[in-house]
Amino acid sequence: DKIILPLPLPFVEQGYLLIERDGRGSEAGEKDPAERRFSLHLTMSDLGNLRIDFFRNGEGLFIRFSADSREKAEFLAGFGDELKAAITMVPLVGLSFSGDAADPIGDLIRRLVPEGRSILDTKA
């Protein structure tokens, strides 16, 4: 189950929030309410393509920043201590940075269109 919300923000060239819910749950059919997972997929003029993954469970919050280059990921990592100090509502268990972010729109299309299919139906 996926929910996709556009992000019409002035500092974001293109982007969306992706909330993924898996069907797993307890025997009663309810998912653990303390477990949350969502991702921001963005393109910003100064930082390029970014994906920020959030996962919260009973232990705390895990955040992964993915930039479109290793240099940008290292730049973002330079602000890791400030981010850790700013997050006070839940324990920050993990914070990581990588340089493997994809183009948000291309990634969205890959998620929505099954592999081997096309966005356009060219059959007459």
CSV table of N, CA and C in Angstrom, one decimal:
chain,number,residue,atom,x,y,z
A,1,ASP,N,0.8,-1.2,0.0
A,1,ASP,CA,0.0,0.0,0.0
A,1,ASP,C,0.9,1.2,0.0
A,2,LYS,N,0.7,2.1,-1.0
A,2,LYS,CA,1.5,3.3,-1.1
A,2,LYS,C,0.7,4.6,-1.2
A,3,ILE,N,1.1,5.6,-0.5
A,3,ILE,CA,0.5,6.9,-0.6
A,3,ILE,C,1.6,7.9,-1.1
A,4,ILE,N,1.3,8.6,-2.2
A,4,ILE,CA,2.2,9.5,-2.8
A,4,ILE,C,1.6,10.9,-2.7
A,5,LEU,N,2.3,11.9,-2.1
A,5,LEU,CA,1.8,13.2,-1.9
A,5,LEU,C,2.8,14.2,-2.6
A,6,PRO,N,2.4,15.1,-3.5
A,6,PRO,CA,3.3,16.0,-4.1
A,6,PRO,C,3.7,17.1,-3.0
A,7,LEU,N,4.9,17.6,-3.3
A,7,LEU,CA,5.4,18.6,-2.4
A,7,LEU,C,5.6,20.0,-3.1
A,8,PRO,N,4.5,20.8,-3.1
A,8,PRO,CA,4.6,22.1,-3.8
A,8,PRO,C,5.2,23.1,-3.0
A,9,LEU,N,6.5,23.0,-2.8
A,9,LEU,CA,7.2,24.0,-1.9
A,9,LEU,C,8.1,24.9,-2.8
A,10,PRO,N,8.3,26.1,-2.5
A,10,PRO,CA,9.1,27.0,-3.3
A,10,PRO,C,10.5,26.7,-3.5
A,11,PHE,N,11.1,26.0,-2.5
A,11,PHE,CA,12.5,25.6,-2.6
A,11,PHE,C,12.8,24.2,-3.2
A,12,VAL,N,11.7,23.6,-3.6
A,12,VAL,CA,11.8,22.2,-4.2
A,12,VAL,C,11.4,22.3,-5.6
A,13,GLU,N,12.3,21.9,-6.5
A,13,GLU,CA,12.0,22.0,-8.0
A,13,GLU,C,10.9,20.9,-8.3
A,14,GLN,N,11.2,19.7,-7.8
A,14,GLN,CA,10.2,18.6,-7.9
A,14,GLN,C,10.4,17.7,-6.7
A,15,GLY,N,9.3,17.1,-6.3
A,15,GLY,CA,9.4,16.2,-5.2
A,15,GLY,C,8.1,15.7,-4.7
A,16,TYR,N,8.2,14.6,-3.9
A,16,TYR,CA,7.0,14.0,-3.3
A,16,TYR,C,7.3,13.3,-2.1
A,17,LEU,N,6.3,13.0,-1.3
A,17,LEU,CA,6.4,12.2,-0.1
A,17,LEU,C,5.8,10.9,-0.4
A,18,LEU,N,6.6,9.8,-0.1
A,18,LEU,CA,6.1,8.5,-0.3
A,18,LEU,C,5.9,7.8,1.0
A,19,ILE,N,4.7,7.4,1.3
A,19,ILE,CA,4.4,6.6,2.5
A,19,ILE,C,4.1,5.2,2.1
A,20,GLU,N,4.9,4.3,2.6
A,20,GLU,CA,4.7,2.8,2.2
A,20,GLU,C,4.2,2.1,3.5
A,21,ARG,N,3.1,1.4,3.3
A,21,ARG,CA,2.6,0.6,4.4
A,21,ARG,C,2.6,-0.9,3.9
A,22,ASP,N,3.3,-1.7,4.6
A,22,ASP,CA,3.2,-3.1,4.3
A,22,ASP,C,2.0,-3.8,4.9
A,23,GLY,N,1.6,-4.9,4.4
A,23,GLY,CA,0.4,-5.5,4.9
A,23,GLY,C,0.6,-6.4,6.2
A,24,ARG,N,1.9,-6.5,6.6
A,24,ARG,CA,2.2,-7.3,7.8
A,24,ARG,C,1.6,-6.7,9.0
A,25,GLY,N,1.3,-7.5,10.0
A,25,GLY,CA,0.8,-7.0,11.2
A,25,GLY,C,0.7,-8.1,12.3
A,26,SER,N,0.2,-7.8,13.3
A,26,SER,CA,0.1,-8.8,14.4
A,26,SER,C,-1.0,-9.8,14.0
A,27,GLU,N,-1.2,-10.8,14.9
A,27,GLU,CA,-2.2,-11.8,14.6
A,27,GLU,C,-3.6,-11.3,14.5
A,28,ALA,N,-3.8,-10.2,15.2
A,28,ALA,CA,-5.1,-9.5,15.1
A,28,ALA,C,-5.3,-8.7,13.8
A,29,GLY,N,-4.2,-8.6,13.0
A,29,GLY,CA,-4.3,-7.9,11.8
A,29,GLY,C,-3.9,-6.5,11.9
A,30,GLU,N,-3.5,-6.0,13.0
A,30,GLU,CA,-3.1,-4.6,13.2
A,30,GLU,C,-1.6,-4.5,13.2
A,31,LYS,N,-1.1,-3.5,12.5
A,31,LYS,CA,0.3,-3.2,12.4
A,31,LYS,C,0.7,-2.5,13.7
A,32,ASP,N,2.0,-2.6,14.1
A,32,ASP,CA,2.5,-2.0,15.2
A,32,ASP,C,2.4,-0.5,15.0
A,33,PRO,N,1.6,0.3,15.9
A,33,PRO,CA,1.4,1.7,15.7
A,33,PRO,C,2.7,2.5,15.9
A,34,ALA,N,3.7,1.9,16.6
A,34,ALA,CA,5.0,2.6,16.8
A,34,ALA,C,5.9,2.5,15.6
A,35,GLU,N,5.6,1.7,14.6
A,35,GLU,CA,6.4,1.6,13.5
A,35,GLU,C,5.9,2.4,12.3
A,36,ARG,N,6.8,3.3,11.8
A,36,ARG,CA,6.5,4.2,10.7
A,36,ARG,C,7.6,4.2,9.7
A,37,ARG,N,7.3,4.3,8.4
A,37,ARG,CA,8.3,4.4,7.4
A,37,ARG,C,7.8,5.3,6.3
A,38,PHE,N,8.6,6.3,5.9
A,38,PHE,CA,8.3,7.2,4.8
A,38,PHE,C,9.5,7.8,4.2
A,39,SER,N,9.4,8.3,3.0
A,39,SER,CA,10.6,8.9,2.2
A,39,SER,C,10.2,10.2,1.6
A,40,LEU,N,11.1,11.1,1.6
A,40,LEU,CA,11.0,12.3,0.8
A,40,LEU,C,11.9,12.1,-0.4
A,41,HIS,N,11.4,12.4,-1.6
A,41,HIS,CA,12.1,12.3,-2.9
A,41,HIS,C,12.1,13.7,-3.4
A,42,LEU,N,13.3,14.4,-3.6
A,42,LEU,CA,13.3,15.8,-3.9
A,42,LEU,C,14.4,16.1,-5.0
A,43,THR,N,14.2,17.2,-5.7
A,43,THR,CA,15.2,17.8,-6.5
A,43,THR,C,15.2,19.3,-6.1
A,44,MET,N,16.4,19.7,-5.6
A,44,MET,CA,16.6,21.1,-5.2
A,44,MET,C,17.7,21.7,-6.0
A,45,SER,N,17.6,23.0,-6.3
A,45,SER,CA,18.5,23.6,-7.3
A,45,SER,C,20.0,23.6,-6.7
A,46,ASP,N,20.2,23.8,-5.5
A,46,ASP,CA,21.6,23.8,-5.0
A,46,ASP,C,22.1,22.4,-4.6
A,47,LEU,N,21.2,21.5,-4.2
A,47,LEU,CA,21.6,20.1,-3.7
A,47,LEU,C,21.4,19.0,-4.7
A,48,GLY,N,20.6,19.3,-5.8
A,48,GLY,CA,20.3,18.2,-6.7
A,48,GLY,C,19.3,17.2,-6.2
A,49,ASN,N,19.4,16.0,-6.6
A,49,ASN,CA,18.5,14.9,-6.2
A,49,ASN,C,18.8,14.4,-4.8
A,50,LEU,N,17.7,14.3,-4.0
A,50,LEU,CA,17.9,13.9,-2.6
A,50,LEU,C,16.8,12.9,-2.3
A,51,ARG,N,17.1,11.8,-1.6
A,51,ARG,CA,16.1,11.0,-1.0
A,51,ARG,C,16.4,10.9,0.5
A,52,ILE,N,15.4,11.1,1.3
A,52,ILE,CA,15.5,11.1,2.7
A,52,ILE,C,14.6,10.0,3.3
A,53,ASP,N,15.1,8.9,3.8
A,53,ASP,CA,14.3,7.8,4.3
A,53,ASP,C,14.2,7.9,5.8
A,54,PHE,N,13.0,7.8,6.3
A,54,PHE,CA,12.7,7.8,7.7
A,54,PHE,C,12.1,6.5,8.2
A,55,PHE,N,12.6,5.9,9.2
A,55,PHE,CA,12.0,4.7,9.8
A,55,PHE,C,12.0,4.9,11.3
A,56,ARG,N,10.9,4.7,11.9
A,56,ARG,CA,10.7,4.8,13.3
A,56,ARG,C,10.1,3.5,13.8
A,57,ASN,N,10.8,2.9,14.9
A,57,ASN,CA,10.2,1.8,15.5
A,57,ASN,C,10.3,2.0,17.0
A,58,GLY,N,10.2,0.9,17.8
A,58,GLY,CA,10.2,1.0,19.2
A,58,GLY,C,11.6,1.4,19.8
A,59,GLU,N,12.6,1.2,19.0
A,59,GLU,CA,14.0,1.6,19.4
A,59,GLU,C,14.2,3.1,19.3
A,60,GLY,N,13.6,3.7,18.2
A,60,GLY,CA,13.8,5.1,17.9
A,60,GLY,C,13.7,5.4,16.5
A,61,LEU,N,14.4,6.4,16.0
A,61,LEU,CA,14.3,6.9,14.6
A,61,LEU,C,15.6,6.6,13.9
A,62,PHE,N,15.5,6.2,12.7
A,62,PHE,CA,16.6,5.9,11.7
A,62,PHE,C,16.4,6.9,10.5
A,63,ILE,N,17.4,7.6,10.1
A,63,ILE,CA,17.3,8.5,9.0
A,63,ILE,C,18.5,8.2,8.0
A,64,ARG,N,18.1,8.1,6.7
A,64,ARG,CA,19.2,7.9,5.7
A,64,ARG,C,19.0,9.0,4.7
A,65,PHE,N,20.1,9.8,4.5
A,65,PHE,CA,20.1,10.8,3.4
A,65,PHE,C,20.9,10.2,2.2
A,66,SER,N,20.3,10.3,1.1
A,66,SER,CA,20.9,9.9,-0.2
A,66,SER,C,21.0,11.1,-1.1
A,67,ALA,N,22.2,11.5,-1.5
A,67,ALA,CA,22.4,12.6,-2.4
A,67,ALA,C,22.7,12.0,-3.8
A,68,ASP,N,22.8,12.8,-4.8
A,68,ASP,CA,23.1,12.3,-6.1
A,68,ASP,C,24.6,12.2,-6.4
A,69,SER,N,25.5,12.6,-5.4
A,69,SER,CA,26.9,12.4,-5.5
A,69,SER,C,27.5,12.2,-4.1
A,70,ARG,N,28.7,11.6,-4.1
A,70,ARG,CA,29.4,11.4,-2.9
A,70,ARG,C,29.8,12.7,-2.2
A,71,GLU,N,30.2,13.7,-3.0
A,71,GLU,CA,30.6,15.0,-2.5
A,71,GLU,C,29.4,15.7,-1.7
A,72,LYS,N,28.2,15.6,-2.3
A,72,LYS,CA,27.0,16.2,-1.7
A,72,LYS,C,26.7,15.4,-0.4
A,73,ALA,N,26.8,14.1,-0.4
A,73,ALA,CA,26.5,13.3,0.8
A,73,ALA,C,27.5,13.7,1.9
A,74,GLU,N,28.7,13.9,1.6
A,74,GLU,CA,29.7,14.3,2.6
A,74,GLU,C,29.4,15.7,3.1
A,75,PHE,N,28.9,16.6,2.2
A,75,PHE,CA,28.5,17.9,2.7
A,75,PHE,C,27.4,17.8,3.7
A,76,LEU,N,26.4,17.0,3.3
A,76,LEU,CA,25.2,16.9,4.2
A,76,LEU,C,25.7,16.2,5.6
A,77,ALA,N,26.6,15.3,5.5
A,77,ALA,CA,27.1,14.6,6.7
A,77,ALA,C,27.7,15.6,7.6
A,78,GLY,N,28.3,16.7,7.1
A,78,GLY,CA,28.9,17.7,7.9
A,78,GLY,C,27.9,18.4,8.9
A,79,PHE,N,26.6,18.2,8.6
A,79,PHE,CA,25.6,18.8,9.5
A,79,PHE,C,24.9,17.7,10.4
A,80,GLY,N,25.5,16.5,10.4
A,80,GLY,CA,24.9,15.4,11.2
A,80,GLY,C,24.8,15.7,12.6
A,81,ASP,N,25.8,16.3,13.2
A,81,ASP,CA,25.8,16.6,14.7
A,81,ASP,C,24.7,17.6,15.0
A,82,GLU,N,24.5,18.6,14.1
A,82,GLU,CA,23.4,19.6,14.3
A,82,GLU,C,22.0,18.9,14.3
A,83,LEU,N,21.9,18.0,13.3
A,83,LEU,CA,20.6,17.3,13.2
A,83,LEU,C,20.4,16.4,14.4
A,84,LYS,N,21.4,15.7,14.9
A,84,LYS,CA,21.3,14.9,16.1
A,84,LYS,C,20.9,15.8,17.3
A,85,ALA,N,21.4,17.0,17.4
A,85,ALA,CA,21.1,17.8,18.6
A,85,ALA,C,19.6,18.4,18.4
A,86,ALA,N,19.2,18.6,17.2
A,86,ALA,CA,17.9,19.1,17.0
A,86,ALA,C,16.7,18.1,17.2
A,87,ILE,N,17.0,16.9,17.0
A,87,ILE,CA,15.9,15.8,17.2
A,87,ILE,C,15.9,15.4,18.7
A,88,THR,N,14.8,15.8,19.3
A,88,THR,CA,14.8,15.6,20.8
A,88,THR,C,13.5,14.8,21.2
A,89,MET,N,12.6,14.6,20.3
A,89,MET,CA,11.3,13.9,20.6
A,89,MET,C,11.4,12.4,20.7
A,90,VAL,N,12.3,11.9,19.9
A,90,VAL,CA,12.6,10.4,19.9
A,90,VAL,C,14.1,10.2,19.8
A,91,PRO,N,14.6,9.1,20.3
A,91,PRO,CA,16.0,8.8,20.2
A,91,PRO,C,16.4,8.6,18.8
A,92,LEU,N,17.5,9.2,18.3
A,92,LEU,CA,18.0,9.0,17.0
A,92,LEU,C,19.0,7.9,17.0
A,93,VAL,N,18.5,6.7,16.5
A,93,VAL,CA,19.3,5.5,16.6
A,93,VAL,C,20.3,5.4,15.5
A,94,GLY,N,20.0,5.8,14.3
A,94,GLY,CA,20.9,5.7,13.2
A,94,GLY,C,20.7,6.9,12.3
A,95,LEU,N,21.9,7.4,11.8
A,95,LEU,CA,21.9,8.4,10.8
A,95,LEU,C,23.0,8.1,9.8
A,96,SER,N,22.6,8.0,8.5
A,96,SER,CA,23.6,7.6,7.5
A,96,SER,C,23.4,8.5,6.3
A,97,PHE,N,24.5,8.5,5.5
A,97,PHE,CA,24.6,9.4,4.3
A,97,PHE,C,25.2,8.6,3.1
A,98,SER,N,24.6,8.7,1.9
A,98,SER,CA,25.2,8.0,0.8
A,98,SER,C,25.0,8.9,-0.5
A,99,GLY,N,25.7,8.5,-1.5
A,99,GLY,CA,25.6,9.2,-2.8
A,99,GLY,C,24.9,8.5,-3.9
A,100,ASP,N,23.8,7.8,-3.6
A,100,ASP,CA,23.1,7.0,-4.6
A,100,ASP,C,21.7,7.4,-4.9
A,101,ALA,N,21.3,8.7,-4.7
A,101,ALA,CA,19.9,9.1,-5.0
A,101,ALA,C,19.6,9.2,-6.5
A,102,ALA,N,18.5,8.7,-6.8
A,102,ALA,CA,18.0,8.7,-8.2
A,102,ALA,C,17.2,9.9,-8.5
A,103,ASP,N,16.9,10.2,-9.7
A,103,ASP,CA,16.0,11.3,-10.1
A,103,ASP,C,14.6,11.0,-9.5
A,104,PRO,N,14.0,11.9,-8.8
A,104,PRO,CA,12.7,11.6,-8.2
A,104,PRO,C,11.6,11.2,-9.1
A,105,ILE,N,11.5,11.8,-10.3
A,105,ILE,CA,10.4,11.5,-11.2
A,105,ILE,C,10.7,10.2,-11.9
A,106,GLY,N,11.9,9.9,-12.3
A,106,GLY,CA,12.2,8.6,-12.8
A,106,GLY,C,11.9,7.5,-11.8
A,107,ASP,N,12.3,7.7,-10.6
A,107,ASP,CA,12.0,6.7,-9.5
A,107,ASP,C,10.5,6.5,-9.3
A,108,LEU,N,9.8,7.6,-9.4
A,108,LEU,CA,8.3,7.5,-9.2
A,108,LEU,C,7.7,6.7,-10.3
A,109,ILE,N,8.1,6.9,-11.6
A,109,ILE,CA,7.6,6.2,-12.7
A,109,ILE,C,8.0,4.7,-12.6
A,110,ARG,N,9.2,4.4,-12.1
A,110,ARG,CA,9.5,3.0,-11.9
A,110,ARG,C,8.7,2.3,-10.9
A,111,ARG,N,8.3,3.1,-9.9
A,111,ARG,CA,7.4,2.5,-8.8
A,111,ARG,C,6.0,2.3,-9.3
A,112,LEU,N,5.5,3.2,-10.2
A,112,LEU,CA,4.1,3.1,-10.6
A,112,LEU,C,3.8,2.2,-11.8
A,113,VAL,N,4.8,2.1,-12.7
A,113,VAL,CA,4.6,1.3,-13.9
A,113,VAL,C,5.4,0.0,-13.7
A,114,PRO,N,4.6,-1.1,-13.9
A,114,PRO,CA,5.3,-2.4,-13.7
A,114,PRO,C,6.4,-2.6,-14.7
A,115,GLU,N,7.4,-3.4,-14.3
A,115,GLU,CA,8.6,-3.6,-15.2
A,115,GLU,C,8.1,-4.3,-16.5
A,116,GLY,N,8.7,-3.8,-17.6
A,116,GLY,CA,8.3,-4.4,-18.9
A,116,GLY,C,7.1,-3.7,-19.5
A,117,ARG,N,6.5,-2.8,-18.8
A,117,ARG,CA,5.3,-2.1,-19.3
A,117,ARG,C,5.8,-0.7,-19.7
A,118,SER,N,5.0,0.1,-20.4
A,118,SER,CA,5.2,1.5,-20.8
A,118,SER,C,4.2,2.4,-20.2
A,119,ILE,N,4.6,3.6,-20.0
A,119,ILE,CA,3.6,4.6,-19.5
A,119,ILE,C,2.5,4.9,-20.6
A,120,LEU,N,3.0,4.9,-21.8
A,120,LEU,CA,2.0,5.1,-23.0
A,120,LEU,C,1.7,3.8,-23.6
A,121,ASP,N,0.4,3.7,-23.9
A,121,ASP,CA,-0.1,2.5,-24.6
A,121,ASP,C,-0.1,2.9,-26.1
A,122,THR,N,0.8,2.3,-26.8
A,122,THR,CA,0.9,2.7,-28.2
A,122,THR,C,0.2,1.7,-29.2
A,123,LYS,N,-0.6,0.8,-28.6
A,123,LYS,CA,-1.4,-0.1,-29.4
A,123,LYS,C,-2.6,0.6,-29.9
A,124,ALA,N,-2.9,0.4,-31.2
A,124,ALA,CA,-4.1,1.1,-31.8
A,124,ALA,C,-5.3,0.2,-31.7
